[in-house]
PDB file of C-alpha atoms in Angstrom:
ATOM      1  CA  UNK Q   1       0.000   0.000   0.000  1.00 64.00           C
ATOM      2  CA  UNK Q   2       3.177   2.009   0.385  1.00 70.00           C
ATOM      3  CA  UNK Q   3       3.818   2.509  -3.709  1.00 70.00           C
ATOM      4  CA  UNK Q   4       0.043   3.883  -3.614  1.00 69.00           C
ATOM      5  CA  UNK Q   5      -0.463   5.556  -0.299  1.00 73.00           C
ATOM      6  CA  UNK Q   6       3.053   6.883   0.568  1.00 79.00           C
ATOM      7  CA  UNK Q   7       3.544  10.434  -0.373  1.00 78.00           C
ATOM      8  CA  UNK Q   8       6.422  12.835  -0.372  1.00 78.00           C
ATOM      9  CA  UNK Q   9       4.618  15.918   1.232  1.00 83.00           C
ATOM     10  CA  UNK Q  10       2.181  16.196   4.031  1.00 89.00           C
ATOM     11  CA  UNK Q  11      -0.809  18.342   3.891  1.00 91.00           C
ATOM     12  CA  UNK Q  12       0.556  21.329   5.983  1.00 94.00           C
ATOM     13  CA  UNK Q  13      -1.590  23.840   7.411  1.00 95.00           C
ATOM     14  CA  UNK Q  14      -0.898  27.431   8.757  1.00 97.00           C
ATOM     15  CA  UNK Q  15      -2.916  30.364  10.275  1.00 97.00           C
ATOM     16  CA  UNK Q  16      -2.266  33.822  11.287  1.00 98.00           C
ATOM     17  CA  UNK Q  17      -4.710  36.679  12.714  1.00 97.00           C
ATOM     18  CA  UNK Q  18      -3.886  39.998  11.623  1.00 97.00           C
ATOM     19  CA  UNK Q  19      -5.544  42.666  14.598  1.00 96.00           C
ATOM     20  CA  UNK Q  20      -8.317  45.130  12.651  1.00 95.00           C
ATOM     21  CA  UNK Q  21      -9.273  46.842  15.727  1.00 96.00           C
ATOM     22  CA  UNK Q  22      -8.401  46.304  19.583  1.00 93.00           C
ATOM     23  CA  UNK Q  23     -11.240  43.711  19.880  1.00 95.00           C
ATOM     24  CA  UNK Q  24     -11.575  42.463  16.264  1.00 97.00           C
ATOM     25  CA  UNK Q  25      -9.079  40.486  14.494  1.00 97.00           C
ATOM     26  CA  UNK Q  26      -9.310  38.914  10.899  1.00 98.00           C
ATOM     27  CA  UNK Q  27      -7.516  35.038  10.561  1.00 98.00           C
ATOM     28  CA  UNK Q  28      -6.056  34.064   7.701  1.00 98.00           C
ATOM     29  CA  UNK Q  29      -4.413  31.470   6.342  1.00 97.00           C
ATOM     30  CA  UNK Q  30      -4.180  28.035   3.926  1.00 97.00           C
ATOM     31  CA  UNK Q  31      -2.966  24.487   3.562  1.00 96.00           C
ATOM     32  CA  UNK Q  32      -0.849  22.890   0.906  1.00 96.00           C
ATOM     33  CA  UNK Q  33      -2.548  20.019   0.363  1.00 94.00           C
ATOM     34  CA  UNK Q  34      -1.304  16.624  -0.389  1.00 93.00           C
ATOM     35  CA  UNK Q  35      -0.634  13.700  -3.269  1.00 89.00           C
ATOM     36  CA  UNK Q  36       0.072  10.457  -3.510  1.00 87.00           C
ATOM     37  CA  UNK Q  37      -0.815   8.164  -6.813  1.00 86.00           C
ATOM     38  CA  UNK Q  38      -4.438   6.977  -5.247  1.00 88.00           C
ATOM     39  CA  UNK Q  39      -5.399  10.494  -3.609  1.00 91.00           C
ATOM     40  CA  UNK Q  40      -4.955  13.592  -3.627  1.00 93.00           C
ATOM     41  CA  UNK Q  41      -5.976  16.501  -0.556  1.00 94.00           C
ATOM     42  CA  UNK Q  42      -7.024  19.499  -2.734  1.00 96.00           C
ATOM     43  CA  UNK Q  43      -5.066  23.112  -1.214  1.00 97.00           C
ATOM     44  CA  UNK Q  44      -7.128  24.866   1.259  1.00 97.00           C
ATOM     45  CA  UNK Q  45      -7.648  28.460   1.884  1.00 98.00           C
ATOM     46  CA  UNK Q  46      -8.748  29.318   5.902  1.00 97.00           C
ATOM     47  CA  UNK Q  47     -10.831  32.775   6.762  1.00 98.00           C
ATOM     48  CA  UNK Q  48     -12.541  33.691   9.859  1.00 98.00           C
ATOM     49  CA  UNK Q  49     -13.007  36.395  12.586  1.00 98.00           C
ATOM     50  CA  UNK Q  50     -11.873  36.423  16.185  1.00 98.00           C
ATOM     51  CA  UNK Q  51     -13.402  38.979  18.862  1.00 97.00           C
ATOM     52  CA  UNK Q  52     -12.143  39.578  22.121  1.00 96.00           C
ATOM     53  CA  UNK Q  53     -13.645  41.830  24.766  1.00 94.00           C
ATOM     54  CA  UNK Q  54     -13.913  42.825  28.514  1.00 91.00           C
ATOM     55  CA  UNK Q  55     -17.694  43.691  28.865  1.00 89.00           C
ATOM     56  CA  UNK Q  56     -17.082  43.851  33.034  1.00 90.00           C
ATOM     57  CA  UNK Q  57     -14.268  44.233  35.505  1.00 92.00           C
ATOM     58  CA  UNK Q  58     -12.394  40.668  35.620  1.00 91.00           C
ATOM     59  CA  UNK Q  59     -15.525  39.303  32.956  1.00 94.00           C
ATOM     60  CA  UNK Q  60     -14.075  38.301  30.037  1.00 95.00           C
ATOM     61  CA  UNK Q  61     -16.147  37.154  26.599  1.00 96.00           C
ATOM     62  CA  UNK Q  62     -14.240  35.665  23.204  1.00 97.00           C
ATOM     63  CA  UNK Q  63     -15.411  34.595  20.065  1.00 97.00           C
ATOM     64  CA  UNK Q  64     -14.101  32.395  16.706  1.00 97.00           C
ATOM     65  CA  UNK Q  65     -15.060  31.539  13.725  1.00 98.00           C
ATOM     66  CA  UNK Q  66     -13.407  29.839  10.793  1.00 97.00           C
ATOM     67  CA  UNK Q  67     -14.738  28.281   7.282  1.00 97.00           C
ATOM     68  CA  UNK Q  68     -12.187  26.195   5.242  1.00 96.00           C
ATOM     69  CA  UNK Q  69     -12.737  26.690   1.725  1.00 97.00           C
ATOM     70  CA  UNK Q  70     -10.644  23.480  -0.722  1.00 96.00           C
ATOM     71  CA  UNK Q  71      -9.263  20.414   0.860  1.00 95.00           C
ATOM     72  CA  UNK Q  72     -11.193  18.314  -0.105  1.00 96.00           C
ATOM     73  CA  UNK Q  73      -9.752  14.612  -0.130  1.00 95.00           C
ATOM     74  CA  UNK Q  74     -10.571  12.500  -3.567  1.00 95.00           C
ATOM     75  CA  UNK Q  75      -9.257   8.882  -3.664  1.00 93.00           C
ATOM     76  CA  UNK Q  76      -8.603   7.084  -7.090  1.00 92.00           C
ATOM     77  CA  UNK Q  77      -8.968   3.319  -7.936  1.00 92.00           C
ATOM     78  CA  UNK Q  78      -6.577   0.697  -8.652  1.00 88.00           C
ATOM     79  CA  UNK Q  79      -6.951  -1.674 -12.026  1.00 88.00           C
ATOM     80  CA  UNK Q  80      -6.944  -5.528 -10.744  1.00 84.00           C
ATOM     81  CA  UNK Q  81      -6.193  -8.613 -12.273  1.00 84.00           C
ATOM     82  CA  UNK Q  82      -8.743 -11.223 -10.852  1.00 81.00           C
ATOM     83  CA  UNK Q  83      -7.494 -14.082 -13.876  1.00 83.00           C
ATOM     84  CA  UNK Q  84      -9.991 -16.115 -15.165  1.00 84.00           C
ATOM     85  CA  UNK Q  85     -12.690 -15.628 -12.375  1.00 79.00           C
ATOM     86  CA  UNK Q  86     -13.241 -11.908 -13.176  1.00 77.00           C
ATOM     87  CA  UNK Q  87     -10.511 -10.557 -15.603  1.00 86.00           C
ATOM     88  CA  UNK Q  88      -8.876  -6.901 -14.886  1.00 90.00           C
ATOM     89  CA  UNK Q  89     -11.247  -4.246 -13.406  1.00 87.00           C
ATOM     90  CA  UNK Q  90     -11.548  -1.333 -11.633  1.00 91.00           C
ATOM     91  CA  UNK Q  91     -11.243  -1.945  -7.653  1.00 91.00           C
ATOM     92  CA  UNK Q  92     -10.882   0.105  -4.749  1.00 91.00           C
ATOM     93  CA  UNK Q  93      -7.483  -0.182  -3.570  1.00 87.00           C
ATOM     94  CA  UNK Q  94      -8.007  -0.967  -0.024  1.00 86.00           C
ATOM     95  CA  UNK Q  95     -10.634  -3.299  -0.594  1.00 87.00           C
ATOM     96  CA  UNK Q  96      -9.179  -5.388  -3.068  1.00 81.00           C
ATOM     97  CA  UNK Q  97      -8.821  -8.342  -0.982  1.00 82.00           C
ATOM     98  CA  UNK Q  98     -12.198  -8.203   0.489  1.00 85.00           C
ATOM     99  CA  UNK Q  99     -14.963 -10.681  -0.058  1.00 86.00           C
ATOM    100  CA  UNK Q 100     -17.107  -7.748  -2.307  1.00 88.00           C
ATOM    101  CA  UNK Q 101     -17.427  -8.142  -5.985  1.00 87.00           C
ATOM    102  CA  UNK Q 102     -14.986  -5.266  -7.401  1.00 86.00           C
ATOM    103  CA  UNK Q 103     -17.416  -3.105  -8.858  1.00 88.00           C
ATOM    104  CA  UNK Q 104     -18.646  -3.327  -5.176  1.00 90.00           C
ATOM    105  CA  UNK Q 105     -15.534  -1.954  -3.665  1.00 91.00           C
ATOM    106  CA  UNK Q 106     -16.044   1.543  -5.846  1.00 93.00           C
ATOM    107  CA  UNK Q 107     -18.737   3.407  -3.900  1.00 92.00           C
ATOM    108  CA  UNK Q 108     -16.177   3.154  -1.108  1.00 93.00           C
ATOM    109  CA  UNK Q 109     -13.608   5.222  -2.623  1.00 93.00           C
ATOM    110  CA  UNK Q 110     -12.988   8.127  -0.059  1.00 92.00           C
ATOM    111  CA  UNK Q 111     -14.629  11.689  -1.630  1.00 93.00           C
ATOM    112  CA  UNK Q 112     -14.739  14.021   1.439  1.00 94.00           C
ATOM    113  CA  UNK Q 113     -14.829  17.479   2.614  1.00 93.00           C
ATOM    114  CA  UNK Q 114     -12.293  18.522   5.563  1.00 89.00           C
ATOM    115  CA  UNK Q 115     -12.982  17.443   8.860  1.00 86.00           C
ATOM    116  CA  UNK Q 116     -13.915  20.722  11.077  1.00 86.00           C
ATOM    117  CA  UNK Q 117     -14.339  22.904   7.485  1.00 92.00           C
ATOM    118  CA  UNK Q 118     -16.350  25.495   9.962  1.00 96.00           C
ATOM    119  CA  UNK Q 119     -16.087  26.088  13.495  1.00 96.00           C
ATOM    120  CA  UNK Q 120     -17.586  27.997  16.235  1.00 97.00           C
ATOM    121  CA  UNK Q 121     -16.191  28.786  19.266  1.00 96.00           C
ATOM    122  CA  UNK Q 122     -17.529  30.678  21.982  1.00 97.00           C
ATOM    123  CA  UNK Q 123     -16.332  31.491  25.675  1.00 96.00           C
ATOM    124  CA  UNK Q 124     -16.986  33.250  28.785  1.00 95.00           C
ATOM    125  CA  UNK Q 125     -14.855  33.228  31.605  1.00 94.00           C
ATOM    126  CA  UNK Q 126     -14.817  35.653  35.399  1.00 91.00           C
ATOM    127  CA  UNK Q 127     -11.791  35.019  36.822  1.00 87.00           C
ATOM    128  CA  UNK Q 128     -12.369  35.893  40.618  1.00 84.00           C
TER     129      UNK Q 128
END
């Protein structure tokens, strides 16, 4: 699984937040995305807003929120040789082996969005 899974670069992912006001601040940022010969990870671009504020004396309210845009992460299938019980065909690479018919094994090829693509993130704290 190496020769179809192993890649050479990692899908790397930074973030900044440049400050637009004393209490607002705009985050930024992206990720490189990745490739092997059976996937790919699509680049990503990372936007958001951050808020920060003291509404009381020691009271202390912050706020996040991000939306990935890309990464998206797209697996391609391997061509098979079952012989004479099934000939060469289209497979899912990681499911080659399994007891499913090949054709089967297709609608298991991996075609997903990021993991945590938007997020929310609220909190309160009095520090006493």
């Amino acid at each position: 699984m190496q020769r179809w899974y192993g890649r050479t670069w990692t899908d790397t992912h930074l973030a900044w937040m440049t400050q637009a006001s004393p209490q607002w601040g705009l985050i930024w940022g992206f990720g490189t995305g990745e490739r092997a010969d059976k996937y790919t990870i699509a680049p990503s671009v990372k936007l958001g807003l951050a808020f920060a504020a003291e509404p009381r004396r020691n009271h202390f309210l912050s706020f996040r929120a991000t939306a990935t845009l890309g990464g998206a992460l797209k697996e391609r299938a391997c061509t098979a040789d079952y012989g004479a019980i099934g000939g060469v065909q289209a497979v899912n690479c990681r499911m080659a082996a399994s007891t499913l018919a090949p054709a089967d094994t297709l609608r298991y090829l991996l075609n997903e969005r990021p993991r945590n693509r938007n997020t929310l993130f609220v909190e309160y704290r009095h520090a006493f």
